[in-house]
CSV table of C-alpha atoms in Angstrom, one decimal:
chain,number,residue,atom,x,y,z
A,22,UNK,CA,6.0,136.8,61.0
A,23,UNK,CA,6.9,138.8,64.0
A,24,UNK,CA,7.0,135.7,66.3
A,25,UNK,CA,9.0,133.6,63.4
A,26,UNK,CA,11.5,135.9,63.3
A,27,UNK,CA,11.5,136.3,67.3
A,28,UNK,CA,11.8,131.8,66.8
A,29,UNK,CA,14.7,132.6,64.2
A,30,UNK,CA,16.5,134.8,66.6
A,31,UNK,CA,16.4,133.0,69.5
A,32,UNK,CA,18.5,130.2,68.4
A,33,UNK,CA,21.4,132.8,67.1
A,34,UNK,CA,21.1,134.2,70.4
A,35,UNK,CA,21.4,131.0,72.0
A,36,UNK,CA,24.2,129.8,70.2
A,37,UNK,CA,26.5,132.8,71.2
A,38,UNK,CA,29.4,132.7,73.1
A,39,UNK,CA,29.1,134.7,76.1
A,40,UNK,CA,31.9,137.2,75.0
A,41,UNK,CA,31.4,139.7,77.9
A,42,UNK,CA,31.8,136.6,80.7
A,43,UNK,CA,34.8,135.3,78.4
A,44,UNK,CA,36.8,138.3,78.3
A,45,UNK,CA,35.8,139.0,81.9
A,46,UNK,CA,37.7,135.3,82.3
A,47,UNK,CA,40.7,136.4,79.9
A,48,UNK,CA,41.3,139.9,81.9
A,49,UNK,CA,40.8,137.9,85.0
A,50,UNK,CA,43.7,135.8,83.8
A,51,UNK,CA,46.0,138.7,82.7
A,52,UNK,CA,45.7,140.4,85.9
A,53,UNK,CA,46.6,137.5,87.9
A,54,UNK,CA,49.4,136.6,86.0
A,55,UNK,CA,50.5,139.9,86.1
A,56,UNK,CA,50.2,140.1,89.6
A,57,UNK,CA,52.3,137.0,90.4
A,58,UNK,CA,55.8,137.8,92.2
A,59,UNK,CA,58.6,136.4,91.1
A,60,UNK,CA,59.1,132.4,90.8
A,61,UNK,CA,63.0,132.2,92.7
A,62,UNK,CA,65.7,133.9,92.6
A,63,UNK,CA,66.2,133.4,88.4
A,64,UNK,CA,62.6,134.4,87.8
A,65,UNK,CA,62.2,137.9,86.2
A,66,UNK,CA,58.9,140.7,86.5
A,67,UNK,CA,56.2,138.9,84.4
A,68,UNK,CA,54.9,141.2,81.5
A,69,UNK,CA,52.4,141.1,78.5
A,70,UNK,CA,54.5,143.6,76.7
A,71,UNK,CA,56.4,141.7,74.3
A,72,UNK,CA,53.2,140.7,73.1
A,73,UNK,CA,51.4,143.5,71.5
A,74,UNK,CA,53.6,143.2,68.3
A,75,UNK,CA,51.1,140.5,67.5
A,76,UNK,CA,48.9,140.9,63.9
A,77,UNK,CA,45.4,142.7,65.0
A,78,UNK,CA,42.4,141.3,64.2
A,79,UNK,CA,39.5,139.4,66.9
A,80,UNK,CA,41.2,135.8,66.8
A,81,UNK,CA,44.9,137.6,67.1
A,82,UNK,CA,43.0,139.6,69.9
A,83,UNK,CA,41.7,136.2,71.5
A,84,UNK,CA,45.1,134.8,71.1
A,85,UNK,CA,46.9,137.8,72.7
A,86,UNK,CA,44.5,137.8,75.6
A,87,UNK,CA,44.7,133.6,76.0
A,88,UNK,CA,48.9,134.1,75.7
A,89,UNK,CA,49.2,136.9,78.1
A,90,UNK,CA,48.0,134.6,80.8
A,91,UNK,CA,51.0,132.3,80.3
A,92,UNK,CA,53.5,135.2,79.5
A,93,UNK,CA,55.1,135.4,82.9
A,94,UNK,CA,55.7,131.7,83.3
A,95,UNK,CA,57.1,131.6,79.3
A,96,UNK,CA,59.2,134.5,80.1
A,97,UNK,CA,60.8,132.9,83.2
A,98,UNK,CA,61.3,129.8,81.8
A,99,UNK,CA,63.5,131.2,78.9
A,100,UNK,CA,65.2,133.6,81.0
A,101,UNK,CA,66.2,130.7,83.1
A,102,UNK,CA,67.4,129.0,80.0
A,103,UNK,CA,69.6,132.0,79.0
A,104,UNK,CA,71.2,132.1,82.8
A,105,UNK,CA,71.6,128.5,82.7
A,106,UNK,CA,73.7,128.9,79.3
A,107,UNK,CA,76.0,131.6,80.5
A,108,UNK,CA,76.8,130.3,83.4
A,109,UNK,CA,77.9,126.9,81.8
A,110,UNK,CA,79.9,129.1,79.6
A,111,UNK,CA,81.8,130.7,82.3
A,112,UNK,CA,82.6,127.0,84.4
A,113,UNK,CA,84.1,126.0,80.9
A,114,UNK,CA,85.8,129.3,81.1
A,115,UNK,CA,87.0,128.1,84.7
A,116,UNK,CA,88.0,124.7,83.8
A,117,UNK,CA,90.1,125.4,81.0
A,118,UNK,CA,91.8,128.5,82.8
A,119,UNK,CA,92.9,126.4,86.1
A,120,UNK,CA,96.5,126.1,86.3
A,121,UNK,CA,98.0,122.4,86.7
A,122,UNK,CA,99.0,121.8,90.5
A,123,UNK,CA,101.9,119.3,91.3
A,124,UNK,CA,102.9,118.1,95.3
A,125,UNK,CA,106.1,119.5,96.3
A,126,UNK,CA,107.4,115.9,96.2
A,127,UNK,CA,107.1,116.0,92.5
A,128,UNK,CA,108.2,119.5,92.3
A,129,UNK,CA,111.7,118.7,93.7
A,130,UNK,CA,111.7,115.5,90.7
A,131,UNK,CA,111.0,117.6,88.6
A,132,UNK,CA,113.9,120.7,89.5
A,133,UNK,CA,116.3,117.3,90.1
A,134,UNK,CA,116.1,116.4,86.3
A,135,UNK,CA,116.0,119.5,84.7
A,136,UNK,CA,119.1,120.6,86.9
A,137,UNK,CA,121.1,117.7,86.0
A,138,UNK,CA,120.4,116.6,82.3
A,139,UNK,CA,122.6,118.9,81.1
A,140,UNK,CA,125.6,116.9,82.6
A,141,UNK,CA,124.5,113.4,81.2
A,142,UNK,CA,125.9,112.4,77.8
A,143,UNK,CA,125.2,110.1,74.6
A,144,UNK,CA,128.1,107.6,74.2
A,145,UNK,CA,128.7,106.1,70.3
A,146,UNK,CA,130.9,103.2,70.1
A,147,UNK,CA,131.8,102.9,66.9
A,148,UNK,CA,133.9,100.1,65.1
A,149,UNK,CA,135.7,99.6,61.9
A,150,UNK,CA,134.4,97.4,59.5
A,151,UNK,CA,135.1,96.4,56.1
A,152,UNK,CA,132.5,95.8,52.9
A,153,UNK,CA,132.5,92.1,52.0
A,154,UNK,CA,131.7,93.7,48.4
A,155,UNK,CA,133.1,96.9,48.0
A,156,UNK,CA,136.1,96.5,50.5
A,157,UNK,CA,135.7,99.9,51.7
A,158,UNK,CA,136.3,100.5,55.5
A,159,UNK,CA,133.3,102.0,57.6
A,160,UNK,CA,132.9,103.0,60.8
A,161,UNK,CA,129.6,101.0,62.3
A,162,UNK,CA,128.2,101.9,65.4
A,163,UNK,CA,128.3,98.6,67.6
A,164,UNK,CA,127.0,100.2,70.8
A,165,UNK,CA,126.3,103.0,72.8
A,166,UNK,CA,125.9,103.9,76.3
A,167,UNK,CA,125.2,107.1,78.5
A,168,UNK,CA,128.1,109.0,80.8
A,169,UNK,CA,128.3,112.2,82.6
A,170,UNK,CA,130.4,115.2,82.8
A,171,UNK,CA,133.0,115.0,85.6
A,172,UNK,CA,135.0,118.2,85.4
A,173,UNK,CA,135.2,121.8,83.2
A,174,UNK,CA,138.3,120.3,81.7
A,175,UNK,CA,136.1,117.9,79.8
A,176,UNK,CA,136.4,114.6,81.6
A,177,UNK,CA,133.7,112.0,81.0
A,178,UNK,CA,132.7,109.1,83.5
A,179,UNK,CA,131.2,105.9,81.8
A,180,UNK,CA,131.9,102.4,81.7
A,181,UNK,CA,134.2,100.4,80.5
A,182,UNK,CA,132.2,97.6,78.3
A,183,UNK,CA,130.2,100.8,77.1
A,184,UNK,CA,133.6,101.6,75.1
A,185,UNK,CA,134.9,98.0,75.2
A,186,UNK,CA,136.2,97.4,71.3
A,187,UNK,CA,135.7,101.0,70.0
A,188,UNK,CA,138.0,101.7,67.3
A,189,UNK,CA,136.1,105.6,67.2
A,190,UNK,CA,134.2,107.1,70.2
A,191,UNK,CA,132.0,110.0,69.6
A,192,UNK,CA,130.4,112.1,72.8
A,193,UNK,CA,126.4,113.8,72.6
A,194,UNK,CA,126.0,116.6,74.9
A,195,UNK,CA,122.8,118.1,76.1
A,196,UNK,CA,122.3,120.1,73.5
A,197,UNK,CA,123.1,118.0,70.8
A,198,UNK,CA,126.5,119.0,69.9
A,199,UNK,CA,128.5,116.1,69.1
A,200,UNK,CA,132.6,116.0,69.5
A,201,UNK,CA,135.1,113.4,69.1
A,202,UNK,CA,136.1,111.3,72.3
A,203,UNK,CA,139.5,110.1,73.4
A,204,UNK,CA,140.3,107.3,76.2
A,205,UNK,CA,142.5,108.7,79.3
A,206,UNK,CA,142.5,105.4,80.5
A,207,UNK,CA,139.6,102.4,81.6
A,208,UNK,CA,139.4,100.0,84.9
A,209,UNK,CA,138.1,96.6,83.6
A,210,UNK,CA,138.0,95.2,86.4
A,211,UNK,CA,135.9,98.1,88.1
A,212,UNK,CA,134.3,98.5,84.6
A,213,UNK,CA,134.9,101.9,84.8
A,214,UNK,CA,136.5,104.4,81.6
A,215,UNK,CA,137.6,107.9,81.9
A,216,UNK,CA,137.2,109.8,78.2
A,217,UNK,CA,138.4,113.3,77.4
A,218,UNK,CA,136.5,115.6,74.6
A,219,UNK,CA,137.4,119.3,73.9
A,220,UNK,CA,134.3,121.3,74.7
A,221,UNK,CA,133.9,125.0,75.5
A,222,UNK,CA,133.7,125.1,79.4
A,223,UNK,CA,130.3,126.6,79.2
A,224,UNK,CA,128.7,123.9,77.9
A,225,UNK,CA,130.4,121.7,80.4
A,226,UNK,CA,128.3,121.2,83.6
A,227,UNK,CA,129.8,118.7,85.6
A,228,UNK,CA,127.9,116.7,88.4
A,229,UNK,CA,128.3,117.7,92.6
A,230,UNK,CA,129.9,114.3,93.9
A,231,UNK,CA,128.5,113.1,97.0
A,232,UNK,CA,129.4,110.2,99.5
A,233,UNK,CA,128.0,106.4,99.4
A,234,UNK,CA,129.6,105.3,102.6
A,235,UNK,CA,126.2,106.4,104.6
A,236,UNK,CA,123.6,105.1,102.5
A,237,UNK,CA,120.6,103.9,103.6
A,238,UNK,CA,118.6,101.5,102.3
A,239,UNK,CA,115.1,102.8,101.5
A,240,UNK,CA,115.7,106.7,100.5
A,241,UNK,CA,115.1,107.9,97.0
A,242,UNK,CA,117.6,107.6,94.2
A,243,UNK,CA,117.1,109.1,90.6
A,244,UNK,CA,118.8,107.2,87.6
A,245,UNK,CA,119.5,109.7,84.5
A,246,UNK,CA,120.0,108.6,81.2
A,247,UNK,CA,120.2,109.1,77.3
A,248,UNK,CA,119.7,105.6,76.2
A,249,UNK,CA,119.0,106.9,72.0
A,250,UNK,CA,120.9,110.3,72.3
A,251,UNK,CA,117.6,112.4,71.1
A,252,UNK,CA,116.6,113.0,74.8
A,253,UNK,CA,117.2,112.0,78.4
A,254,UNK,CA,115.1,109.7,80.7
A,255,UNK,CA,114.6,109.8,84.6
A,256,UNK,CA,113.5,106.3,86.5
A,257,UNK,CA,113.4,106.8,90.2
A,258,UNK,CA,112.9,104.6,93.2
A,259,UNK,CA,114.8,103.5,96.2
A,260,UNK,CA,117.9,101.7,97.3
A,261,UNK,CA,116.5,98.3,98.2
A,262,UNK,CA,120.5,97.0,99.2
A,263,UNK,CA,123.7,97.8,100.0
A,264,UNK,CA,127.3,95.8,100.2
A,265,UNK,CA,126.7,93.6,97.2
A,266,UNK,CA,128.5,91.8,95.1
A,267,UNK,CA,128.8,91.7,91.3
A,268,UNK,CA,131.5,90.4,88.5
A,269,UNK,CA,133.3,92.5,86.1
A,270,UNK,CA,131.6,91.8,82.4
A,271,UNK,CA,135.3,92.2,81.2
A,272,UNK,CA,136.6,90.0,83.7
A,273,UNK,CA,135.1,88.4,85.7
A,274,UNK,CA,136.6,90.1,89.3
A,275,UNK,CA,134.2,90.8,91.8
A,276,UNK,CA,132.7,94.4,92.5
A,277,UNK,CA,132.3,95.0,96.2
A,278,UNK,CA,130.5,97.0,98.1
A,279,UNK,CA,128.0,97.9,94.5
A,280,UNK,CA,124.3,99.3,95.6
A,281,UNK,CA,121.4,97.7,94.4
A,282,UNK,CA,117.9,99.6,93.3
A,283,UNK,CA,114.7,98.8,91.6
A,284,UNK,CA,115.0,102.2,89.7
A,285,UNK,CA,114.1,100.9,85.9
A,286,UNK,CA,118.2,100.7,84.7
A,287,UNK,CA,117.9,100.1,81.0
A,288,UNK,CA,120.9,98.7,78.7
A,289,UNK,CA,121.0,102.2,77.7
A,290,UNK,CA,121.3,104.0,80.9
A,291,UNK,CA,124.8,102.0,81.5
A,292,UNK,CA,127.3,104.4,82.4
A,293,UNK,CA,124.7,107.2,83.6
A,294,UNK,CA,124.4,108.9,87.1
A,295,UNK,CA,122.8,107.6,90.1
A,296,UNK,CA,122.2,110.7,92.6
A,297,UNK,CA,120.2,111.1,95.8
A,298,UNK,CA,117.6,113.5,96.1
A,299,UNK,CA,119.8,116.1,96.8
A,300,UNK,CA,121.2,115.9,93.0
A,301,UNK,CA,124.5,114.5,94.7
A,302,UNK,CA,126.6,111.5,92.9
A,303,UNK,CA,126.0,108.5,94.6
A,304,UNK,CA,127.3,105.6,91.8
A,305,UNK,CA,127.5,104.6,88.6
A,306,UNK,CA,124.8,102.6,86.7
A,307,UNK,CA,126.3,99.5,85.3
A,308,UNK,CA,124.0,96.5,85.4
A,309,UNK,CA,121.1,94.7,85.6
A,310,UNK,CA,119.8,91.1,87.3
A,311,UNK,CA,117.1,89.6,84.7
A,312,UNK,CA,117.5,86.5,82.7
A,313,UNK,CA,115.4,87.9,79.8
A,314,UNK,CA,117.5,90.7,79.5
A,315,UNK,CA,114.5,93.6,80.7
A,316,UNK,CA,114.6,95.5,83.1
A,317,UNK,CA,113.1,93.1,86.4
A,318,UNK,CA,113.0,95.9,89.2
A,319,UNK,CA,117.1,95.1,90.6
A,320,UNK,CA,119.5,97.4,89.4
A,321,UNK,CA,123.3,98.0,90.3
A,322,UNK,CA,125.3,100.7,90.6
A,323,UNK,CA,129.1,101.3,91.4
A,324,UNK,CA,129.1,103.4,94.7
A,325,UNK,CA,130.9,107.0,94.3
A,326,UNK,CA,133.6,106.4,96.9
A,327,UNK,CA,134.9,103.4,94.6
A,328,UNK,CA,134.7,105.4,91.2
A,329,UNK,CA,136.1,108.4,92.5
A,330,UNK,CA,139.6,106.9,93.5
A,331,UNK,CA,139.4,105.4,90.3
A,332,UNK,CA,139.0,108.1,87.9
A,333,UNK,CA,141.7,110.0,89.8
A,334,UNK,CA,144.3,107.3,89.2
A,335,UNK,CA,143.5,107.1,85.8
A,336,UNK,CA,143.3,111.0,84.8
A,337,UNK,CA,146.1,111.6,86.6
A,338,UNK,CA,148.6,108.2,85.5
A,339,UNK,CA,146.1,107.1,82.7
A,340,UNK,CA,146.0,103.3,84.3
A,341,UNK,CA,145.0,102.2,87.8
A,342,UNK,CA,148.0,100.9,90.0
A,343,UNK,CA,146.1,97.9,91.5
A,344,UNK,CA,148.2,95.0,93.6
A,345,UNK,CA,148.2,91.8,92.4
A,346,UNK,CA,150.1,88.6,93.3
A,347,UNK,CA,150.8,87.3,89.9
A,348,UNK,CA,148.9,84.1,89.3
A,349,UNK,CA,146.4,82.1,87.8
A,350,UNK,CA,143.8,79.6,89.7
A,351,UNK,CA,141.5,77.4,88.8
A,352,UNK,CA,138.0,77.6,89.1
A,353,UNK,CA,136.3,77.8,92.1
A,354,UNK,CA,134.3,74.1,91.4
A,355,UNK,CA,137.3,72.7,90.8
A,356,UNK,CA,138.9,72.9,94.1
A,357,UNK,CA,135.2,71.8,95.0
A,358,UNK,CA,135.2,68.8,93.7
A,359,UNK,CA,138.2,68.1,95.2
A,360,UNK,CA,137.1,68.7,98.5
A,361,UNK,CA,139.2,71.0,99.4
A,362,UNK,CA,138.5,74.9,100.2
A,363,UNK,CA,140.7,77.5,98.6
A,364,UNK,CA,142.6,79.1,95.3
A,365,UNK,CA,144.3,76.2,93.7
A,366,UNK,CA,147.5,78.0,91.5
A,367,UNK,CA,147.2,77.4,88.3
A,368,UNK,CA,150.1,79.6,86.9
A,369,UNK,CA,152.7,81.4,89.3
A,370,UNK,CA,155.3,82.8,86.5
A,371,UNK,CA,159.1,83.2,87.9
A,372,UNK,CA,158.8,87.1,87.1
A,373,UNK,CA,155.7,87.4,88.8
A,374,UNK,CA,155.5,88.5,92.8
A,375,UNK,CA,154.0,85.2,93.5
A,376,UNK,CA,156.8,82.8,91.8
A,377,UNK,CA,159.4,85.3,92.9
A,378,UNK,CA,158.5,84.2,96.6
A,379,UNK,CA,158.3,80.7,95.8
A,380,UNK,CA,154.5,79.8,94.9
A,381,UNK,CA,154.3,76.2,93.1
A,382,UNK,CA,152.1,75.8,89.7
A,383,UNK,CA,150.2,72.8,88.8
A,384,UNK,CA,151.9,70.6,86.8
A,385,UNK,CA,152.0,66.7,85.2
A,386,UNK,CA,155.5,64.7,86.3
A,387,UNK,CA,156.8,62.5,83.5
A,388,UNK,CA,154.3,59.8,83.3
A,389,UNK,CA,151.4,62.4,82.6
A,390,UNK,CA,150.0,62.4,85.9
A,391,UNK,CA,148.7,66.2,87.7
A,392,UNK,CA,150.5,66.9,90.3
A,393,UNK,CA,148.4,70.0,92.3
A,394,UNK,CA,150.2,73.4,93.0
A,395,UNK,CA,149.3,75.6,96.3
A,396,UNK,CA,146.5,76.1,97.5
A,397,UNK,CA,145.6,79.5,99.1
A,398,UNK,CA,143.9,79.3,102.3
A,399,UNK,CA,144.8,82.8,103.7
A,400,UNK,CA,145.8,86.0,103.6
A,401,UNK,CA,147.4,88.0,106.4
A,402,UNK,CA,145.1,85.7,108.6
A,403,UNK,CA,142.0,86.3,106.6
A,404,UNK,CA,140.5,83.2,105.2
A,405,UNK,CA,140.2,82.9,101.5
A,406,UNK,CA,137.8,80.1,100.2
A,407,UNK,CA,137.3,81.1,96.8
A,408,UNK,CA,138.8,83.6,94.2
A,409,UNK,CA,136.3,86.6,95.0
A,410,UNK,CA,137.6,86.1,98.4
A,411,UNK,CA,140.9,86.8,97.1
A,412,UNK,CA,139.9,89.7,95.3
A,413,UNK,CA,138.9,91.0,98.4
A,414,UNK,CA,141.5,91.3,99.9
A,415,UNK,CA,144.0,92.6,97.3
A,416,UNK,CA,141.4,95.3,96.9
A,417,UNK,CA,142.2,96.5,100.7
A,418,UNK,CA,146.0,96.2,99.9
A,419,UNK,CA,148.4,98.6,98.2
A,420,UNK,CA,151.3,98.1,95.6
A,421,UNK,CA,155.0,97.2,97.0
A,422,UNK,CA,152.9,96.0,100.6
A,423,UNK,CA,154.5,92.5,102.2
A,424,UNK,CA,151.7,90.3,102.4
A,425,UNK,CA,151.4,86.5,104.4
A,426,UNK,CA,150.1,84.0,102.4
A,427,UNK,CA,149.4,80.7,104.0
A,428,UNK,CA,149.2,77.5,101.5
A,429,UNK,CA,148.3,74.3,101.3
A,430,UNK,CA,151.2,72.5,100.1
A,431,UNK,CA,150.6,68.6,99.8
A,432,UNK,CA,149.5,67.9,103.0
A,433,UNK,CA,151.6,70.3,105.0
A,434,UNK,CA,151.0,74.2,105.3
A,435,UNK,CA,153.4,76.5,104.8
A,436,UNK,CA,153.3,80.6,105.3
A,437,UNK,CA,155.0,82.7,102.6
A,438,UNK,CA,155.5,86.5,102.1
A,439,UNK,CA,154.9,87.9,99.1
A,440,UNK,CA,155.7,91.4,97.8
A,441,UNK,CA,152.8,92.8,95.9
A,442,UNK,CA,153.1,94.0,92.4
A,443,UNK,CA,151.0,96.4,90.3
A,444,UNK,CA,149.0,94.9,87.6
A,445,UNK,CA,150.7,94.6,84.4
A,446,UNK,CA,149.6,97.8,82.0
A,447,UNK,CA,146.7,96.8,80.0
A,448,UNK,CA,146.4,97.8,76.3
């Protein structure tokens, strides 16, 4: 029996664990891990201590020893986490908190508009118009335009097809006060218009007028705007010509000496500043080059120096006193097709400066046949080979001047002075 229960108890013997070489193994572990410095700079002092919280008992006791070896590498590993977390907090922090940074270039745009806007205007053309049904007379807005503010006595610059056909004109400041517009007096041929509105001086901020005779081409010009009167628009780029030529919309007399830019000029801007980068008045916005009608990159504006003798003539006598000789011509292809190379007279009335002095009209003779007039082929020596050349000329000439003009009369030429006139008032 003895040695049955010695077979019995050999097997239970056999079959258990080696407990004190286990824990020998655990406490082996603990120590080491324990012992361990620090993984790196985010690694913090490995400890079993949050551990003894766990539930007593031999396989809680097993588990604490078996997890206390892996504490300090569990412990880093979320404290890594945590730093990880705030610090991704604080770069957020960092990003939202840094202030926007803008070149000094756009600094100076930016303190060019803000400066300024306050002396561009909204222009309302409005029109009367009568109800096919109810035969009541309304005023209908037929187009606008923008201007500017040209002295504290509450002068407005603009052009003159901006107000061409207004029957009512009303003016949009900056700050959206609205007041009723009347004309001092308009330059068709210029297409320039001088309006008058009464607005406390304080609101009136007029623009610092600069000089276009020394413009370059290739430095910076801002075009300012209020196309739809709820706010104003900037478009900026350079003077890419100078000396150029456009016609009058009105009619149809050459503009010398307008400068061209590929700042953006919308139909809206017409009549709005052009200034240099200064905040000076160079010109006057007045028209585009594009077939489609959008804006293609070539702009045109009416230099200062023109504008400003203009809108002194017309504050000050309400017209502009411009030469003129007093006759009609034919178009230009006209005289091309005859072959011939000047102004052909249409029209030279006797009370005119031109018929006064003698200048022959075209005409039929009894049987029906045309019989040509002059033809203009100078002017004090200058050679005139078309009517824009003509133009040109008169523009450098002054009311009541003597003036040589040399025509074509059949085959011979003759050389006639003529006493220039001012233009007839325009209504």
């Amino acid at each position: 029996m003895a040695a049955a229960a010695c077979f019995l108890a050999a097997p239970s013997a056999l079959a258990r664990p080696p407990r004190p070489r286990a824990r020998h193994s655990l406490r082996h572990l603990a120590r080491a891990a324990a012992a361990r410095p620090p993984a790196g700079p985010l690694a913090l002092p490995a400890s079993p201590r949050p551990l003894r919280d766990l539930a007593a008992g031999p396989v809680a006791s097993a588990a604490r020893r078996a997890l206390a070896a892996a504490a300090g590498p569990l412990v880093v590993a979320l404290a890594s986490a945590a730093l990880i977390l705030g610090d991704a907090g604080g770069a957020s922090a960092f990003v939202v908190a840094t202030p926007r940074k803008l070149q000094a270039d756009e600094l100076a745009t930016v303190r060019l508009f803000k400066d300024n806007t306050p002396s561009v205007v909204y222009i309302t053309n409005l029109a009367v118009r009568q109800d096919a049904f109810t035969l009541d007379v309304l005023e209908v807005p037929q187009g606008s335009g923008s201007g500017f503010v040209w002295d504290k006595l509450g002068h407005i610059v603009t052009n003159f097809h901006v107000i061409r056909g207004a029957s009512d004109l009303r003016v949009t400041l900056a700050d959206q006060s609205v007041y009723e517009a009347q004309v001092v007096g308009f330059d068709q041929d210029k297409d320039v218009a001088v309006l008058s509105i009464e607005a406390p001086k304080d609101k009136l901020r007029p623009l610092p007028v600069g000089v276009s005779a020394d413009l370059l081409v290739g430095q910076k010009v801002y075009a300012i705007g209020n196309p739809f009167g709820l706010d104003h628009t900037l478009t900026t780029g350079v003077i890419s010509g100078l000396r150029r030529e456009i016609s009058s919309a009105a009619t149809g007399r050459p503009i010398q000496d307008v400068i061209q830019t590929d700042a953006a000029i919308n139909p809206g801007n017409s009549g709005g500043p052009l200034l240099d980068s200064s905040g000076n008045l160079i010109g006057v916005n007045t028209a585009i080059y594009s077939p489609s009608g959008a804006s293609s990159g070539v702009g045109f504006s009416i230099p200062v120096d023109t504008v400003g003798g203009i809108v002194d003539q017309l504050i000050k006598f309400g017209k502009v006193t411009r030469p003129i000789l007093g006759i009609k011509f034919a178009p230009d292809q006209s005289v091309e097709q005859l072959g011939l190379s000047g102004v052909l007279v249409l029209d030279a009335p006797p009370n005119g400066p031109a018929g006064k002095a003698g200048l022959q009209s075209t005409k039929r003779d009894a049987y029906g046949r045309l019989i040509l007039g002059d033809i203009i082929t100078s002017v004090n020596g200058t050679k005139v080979a078309n009517g824009s050349d003509l133009y040109r000329i008169l523009d450098q000439c002054k009311v009541g001047e003597t003036v040589t003009v040399e025509v074509l009369r059949g085959d011979k030429k003759e050389k006639i002075a003529v006493v220039l006139e001012p233009k007839l008032d325009e209504t």
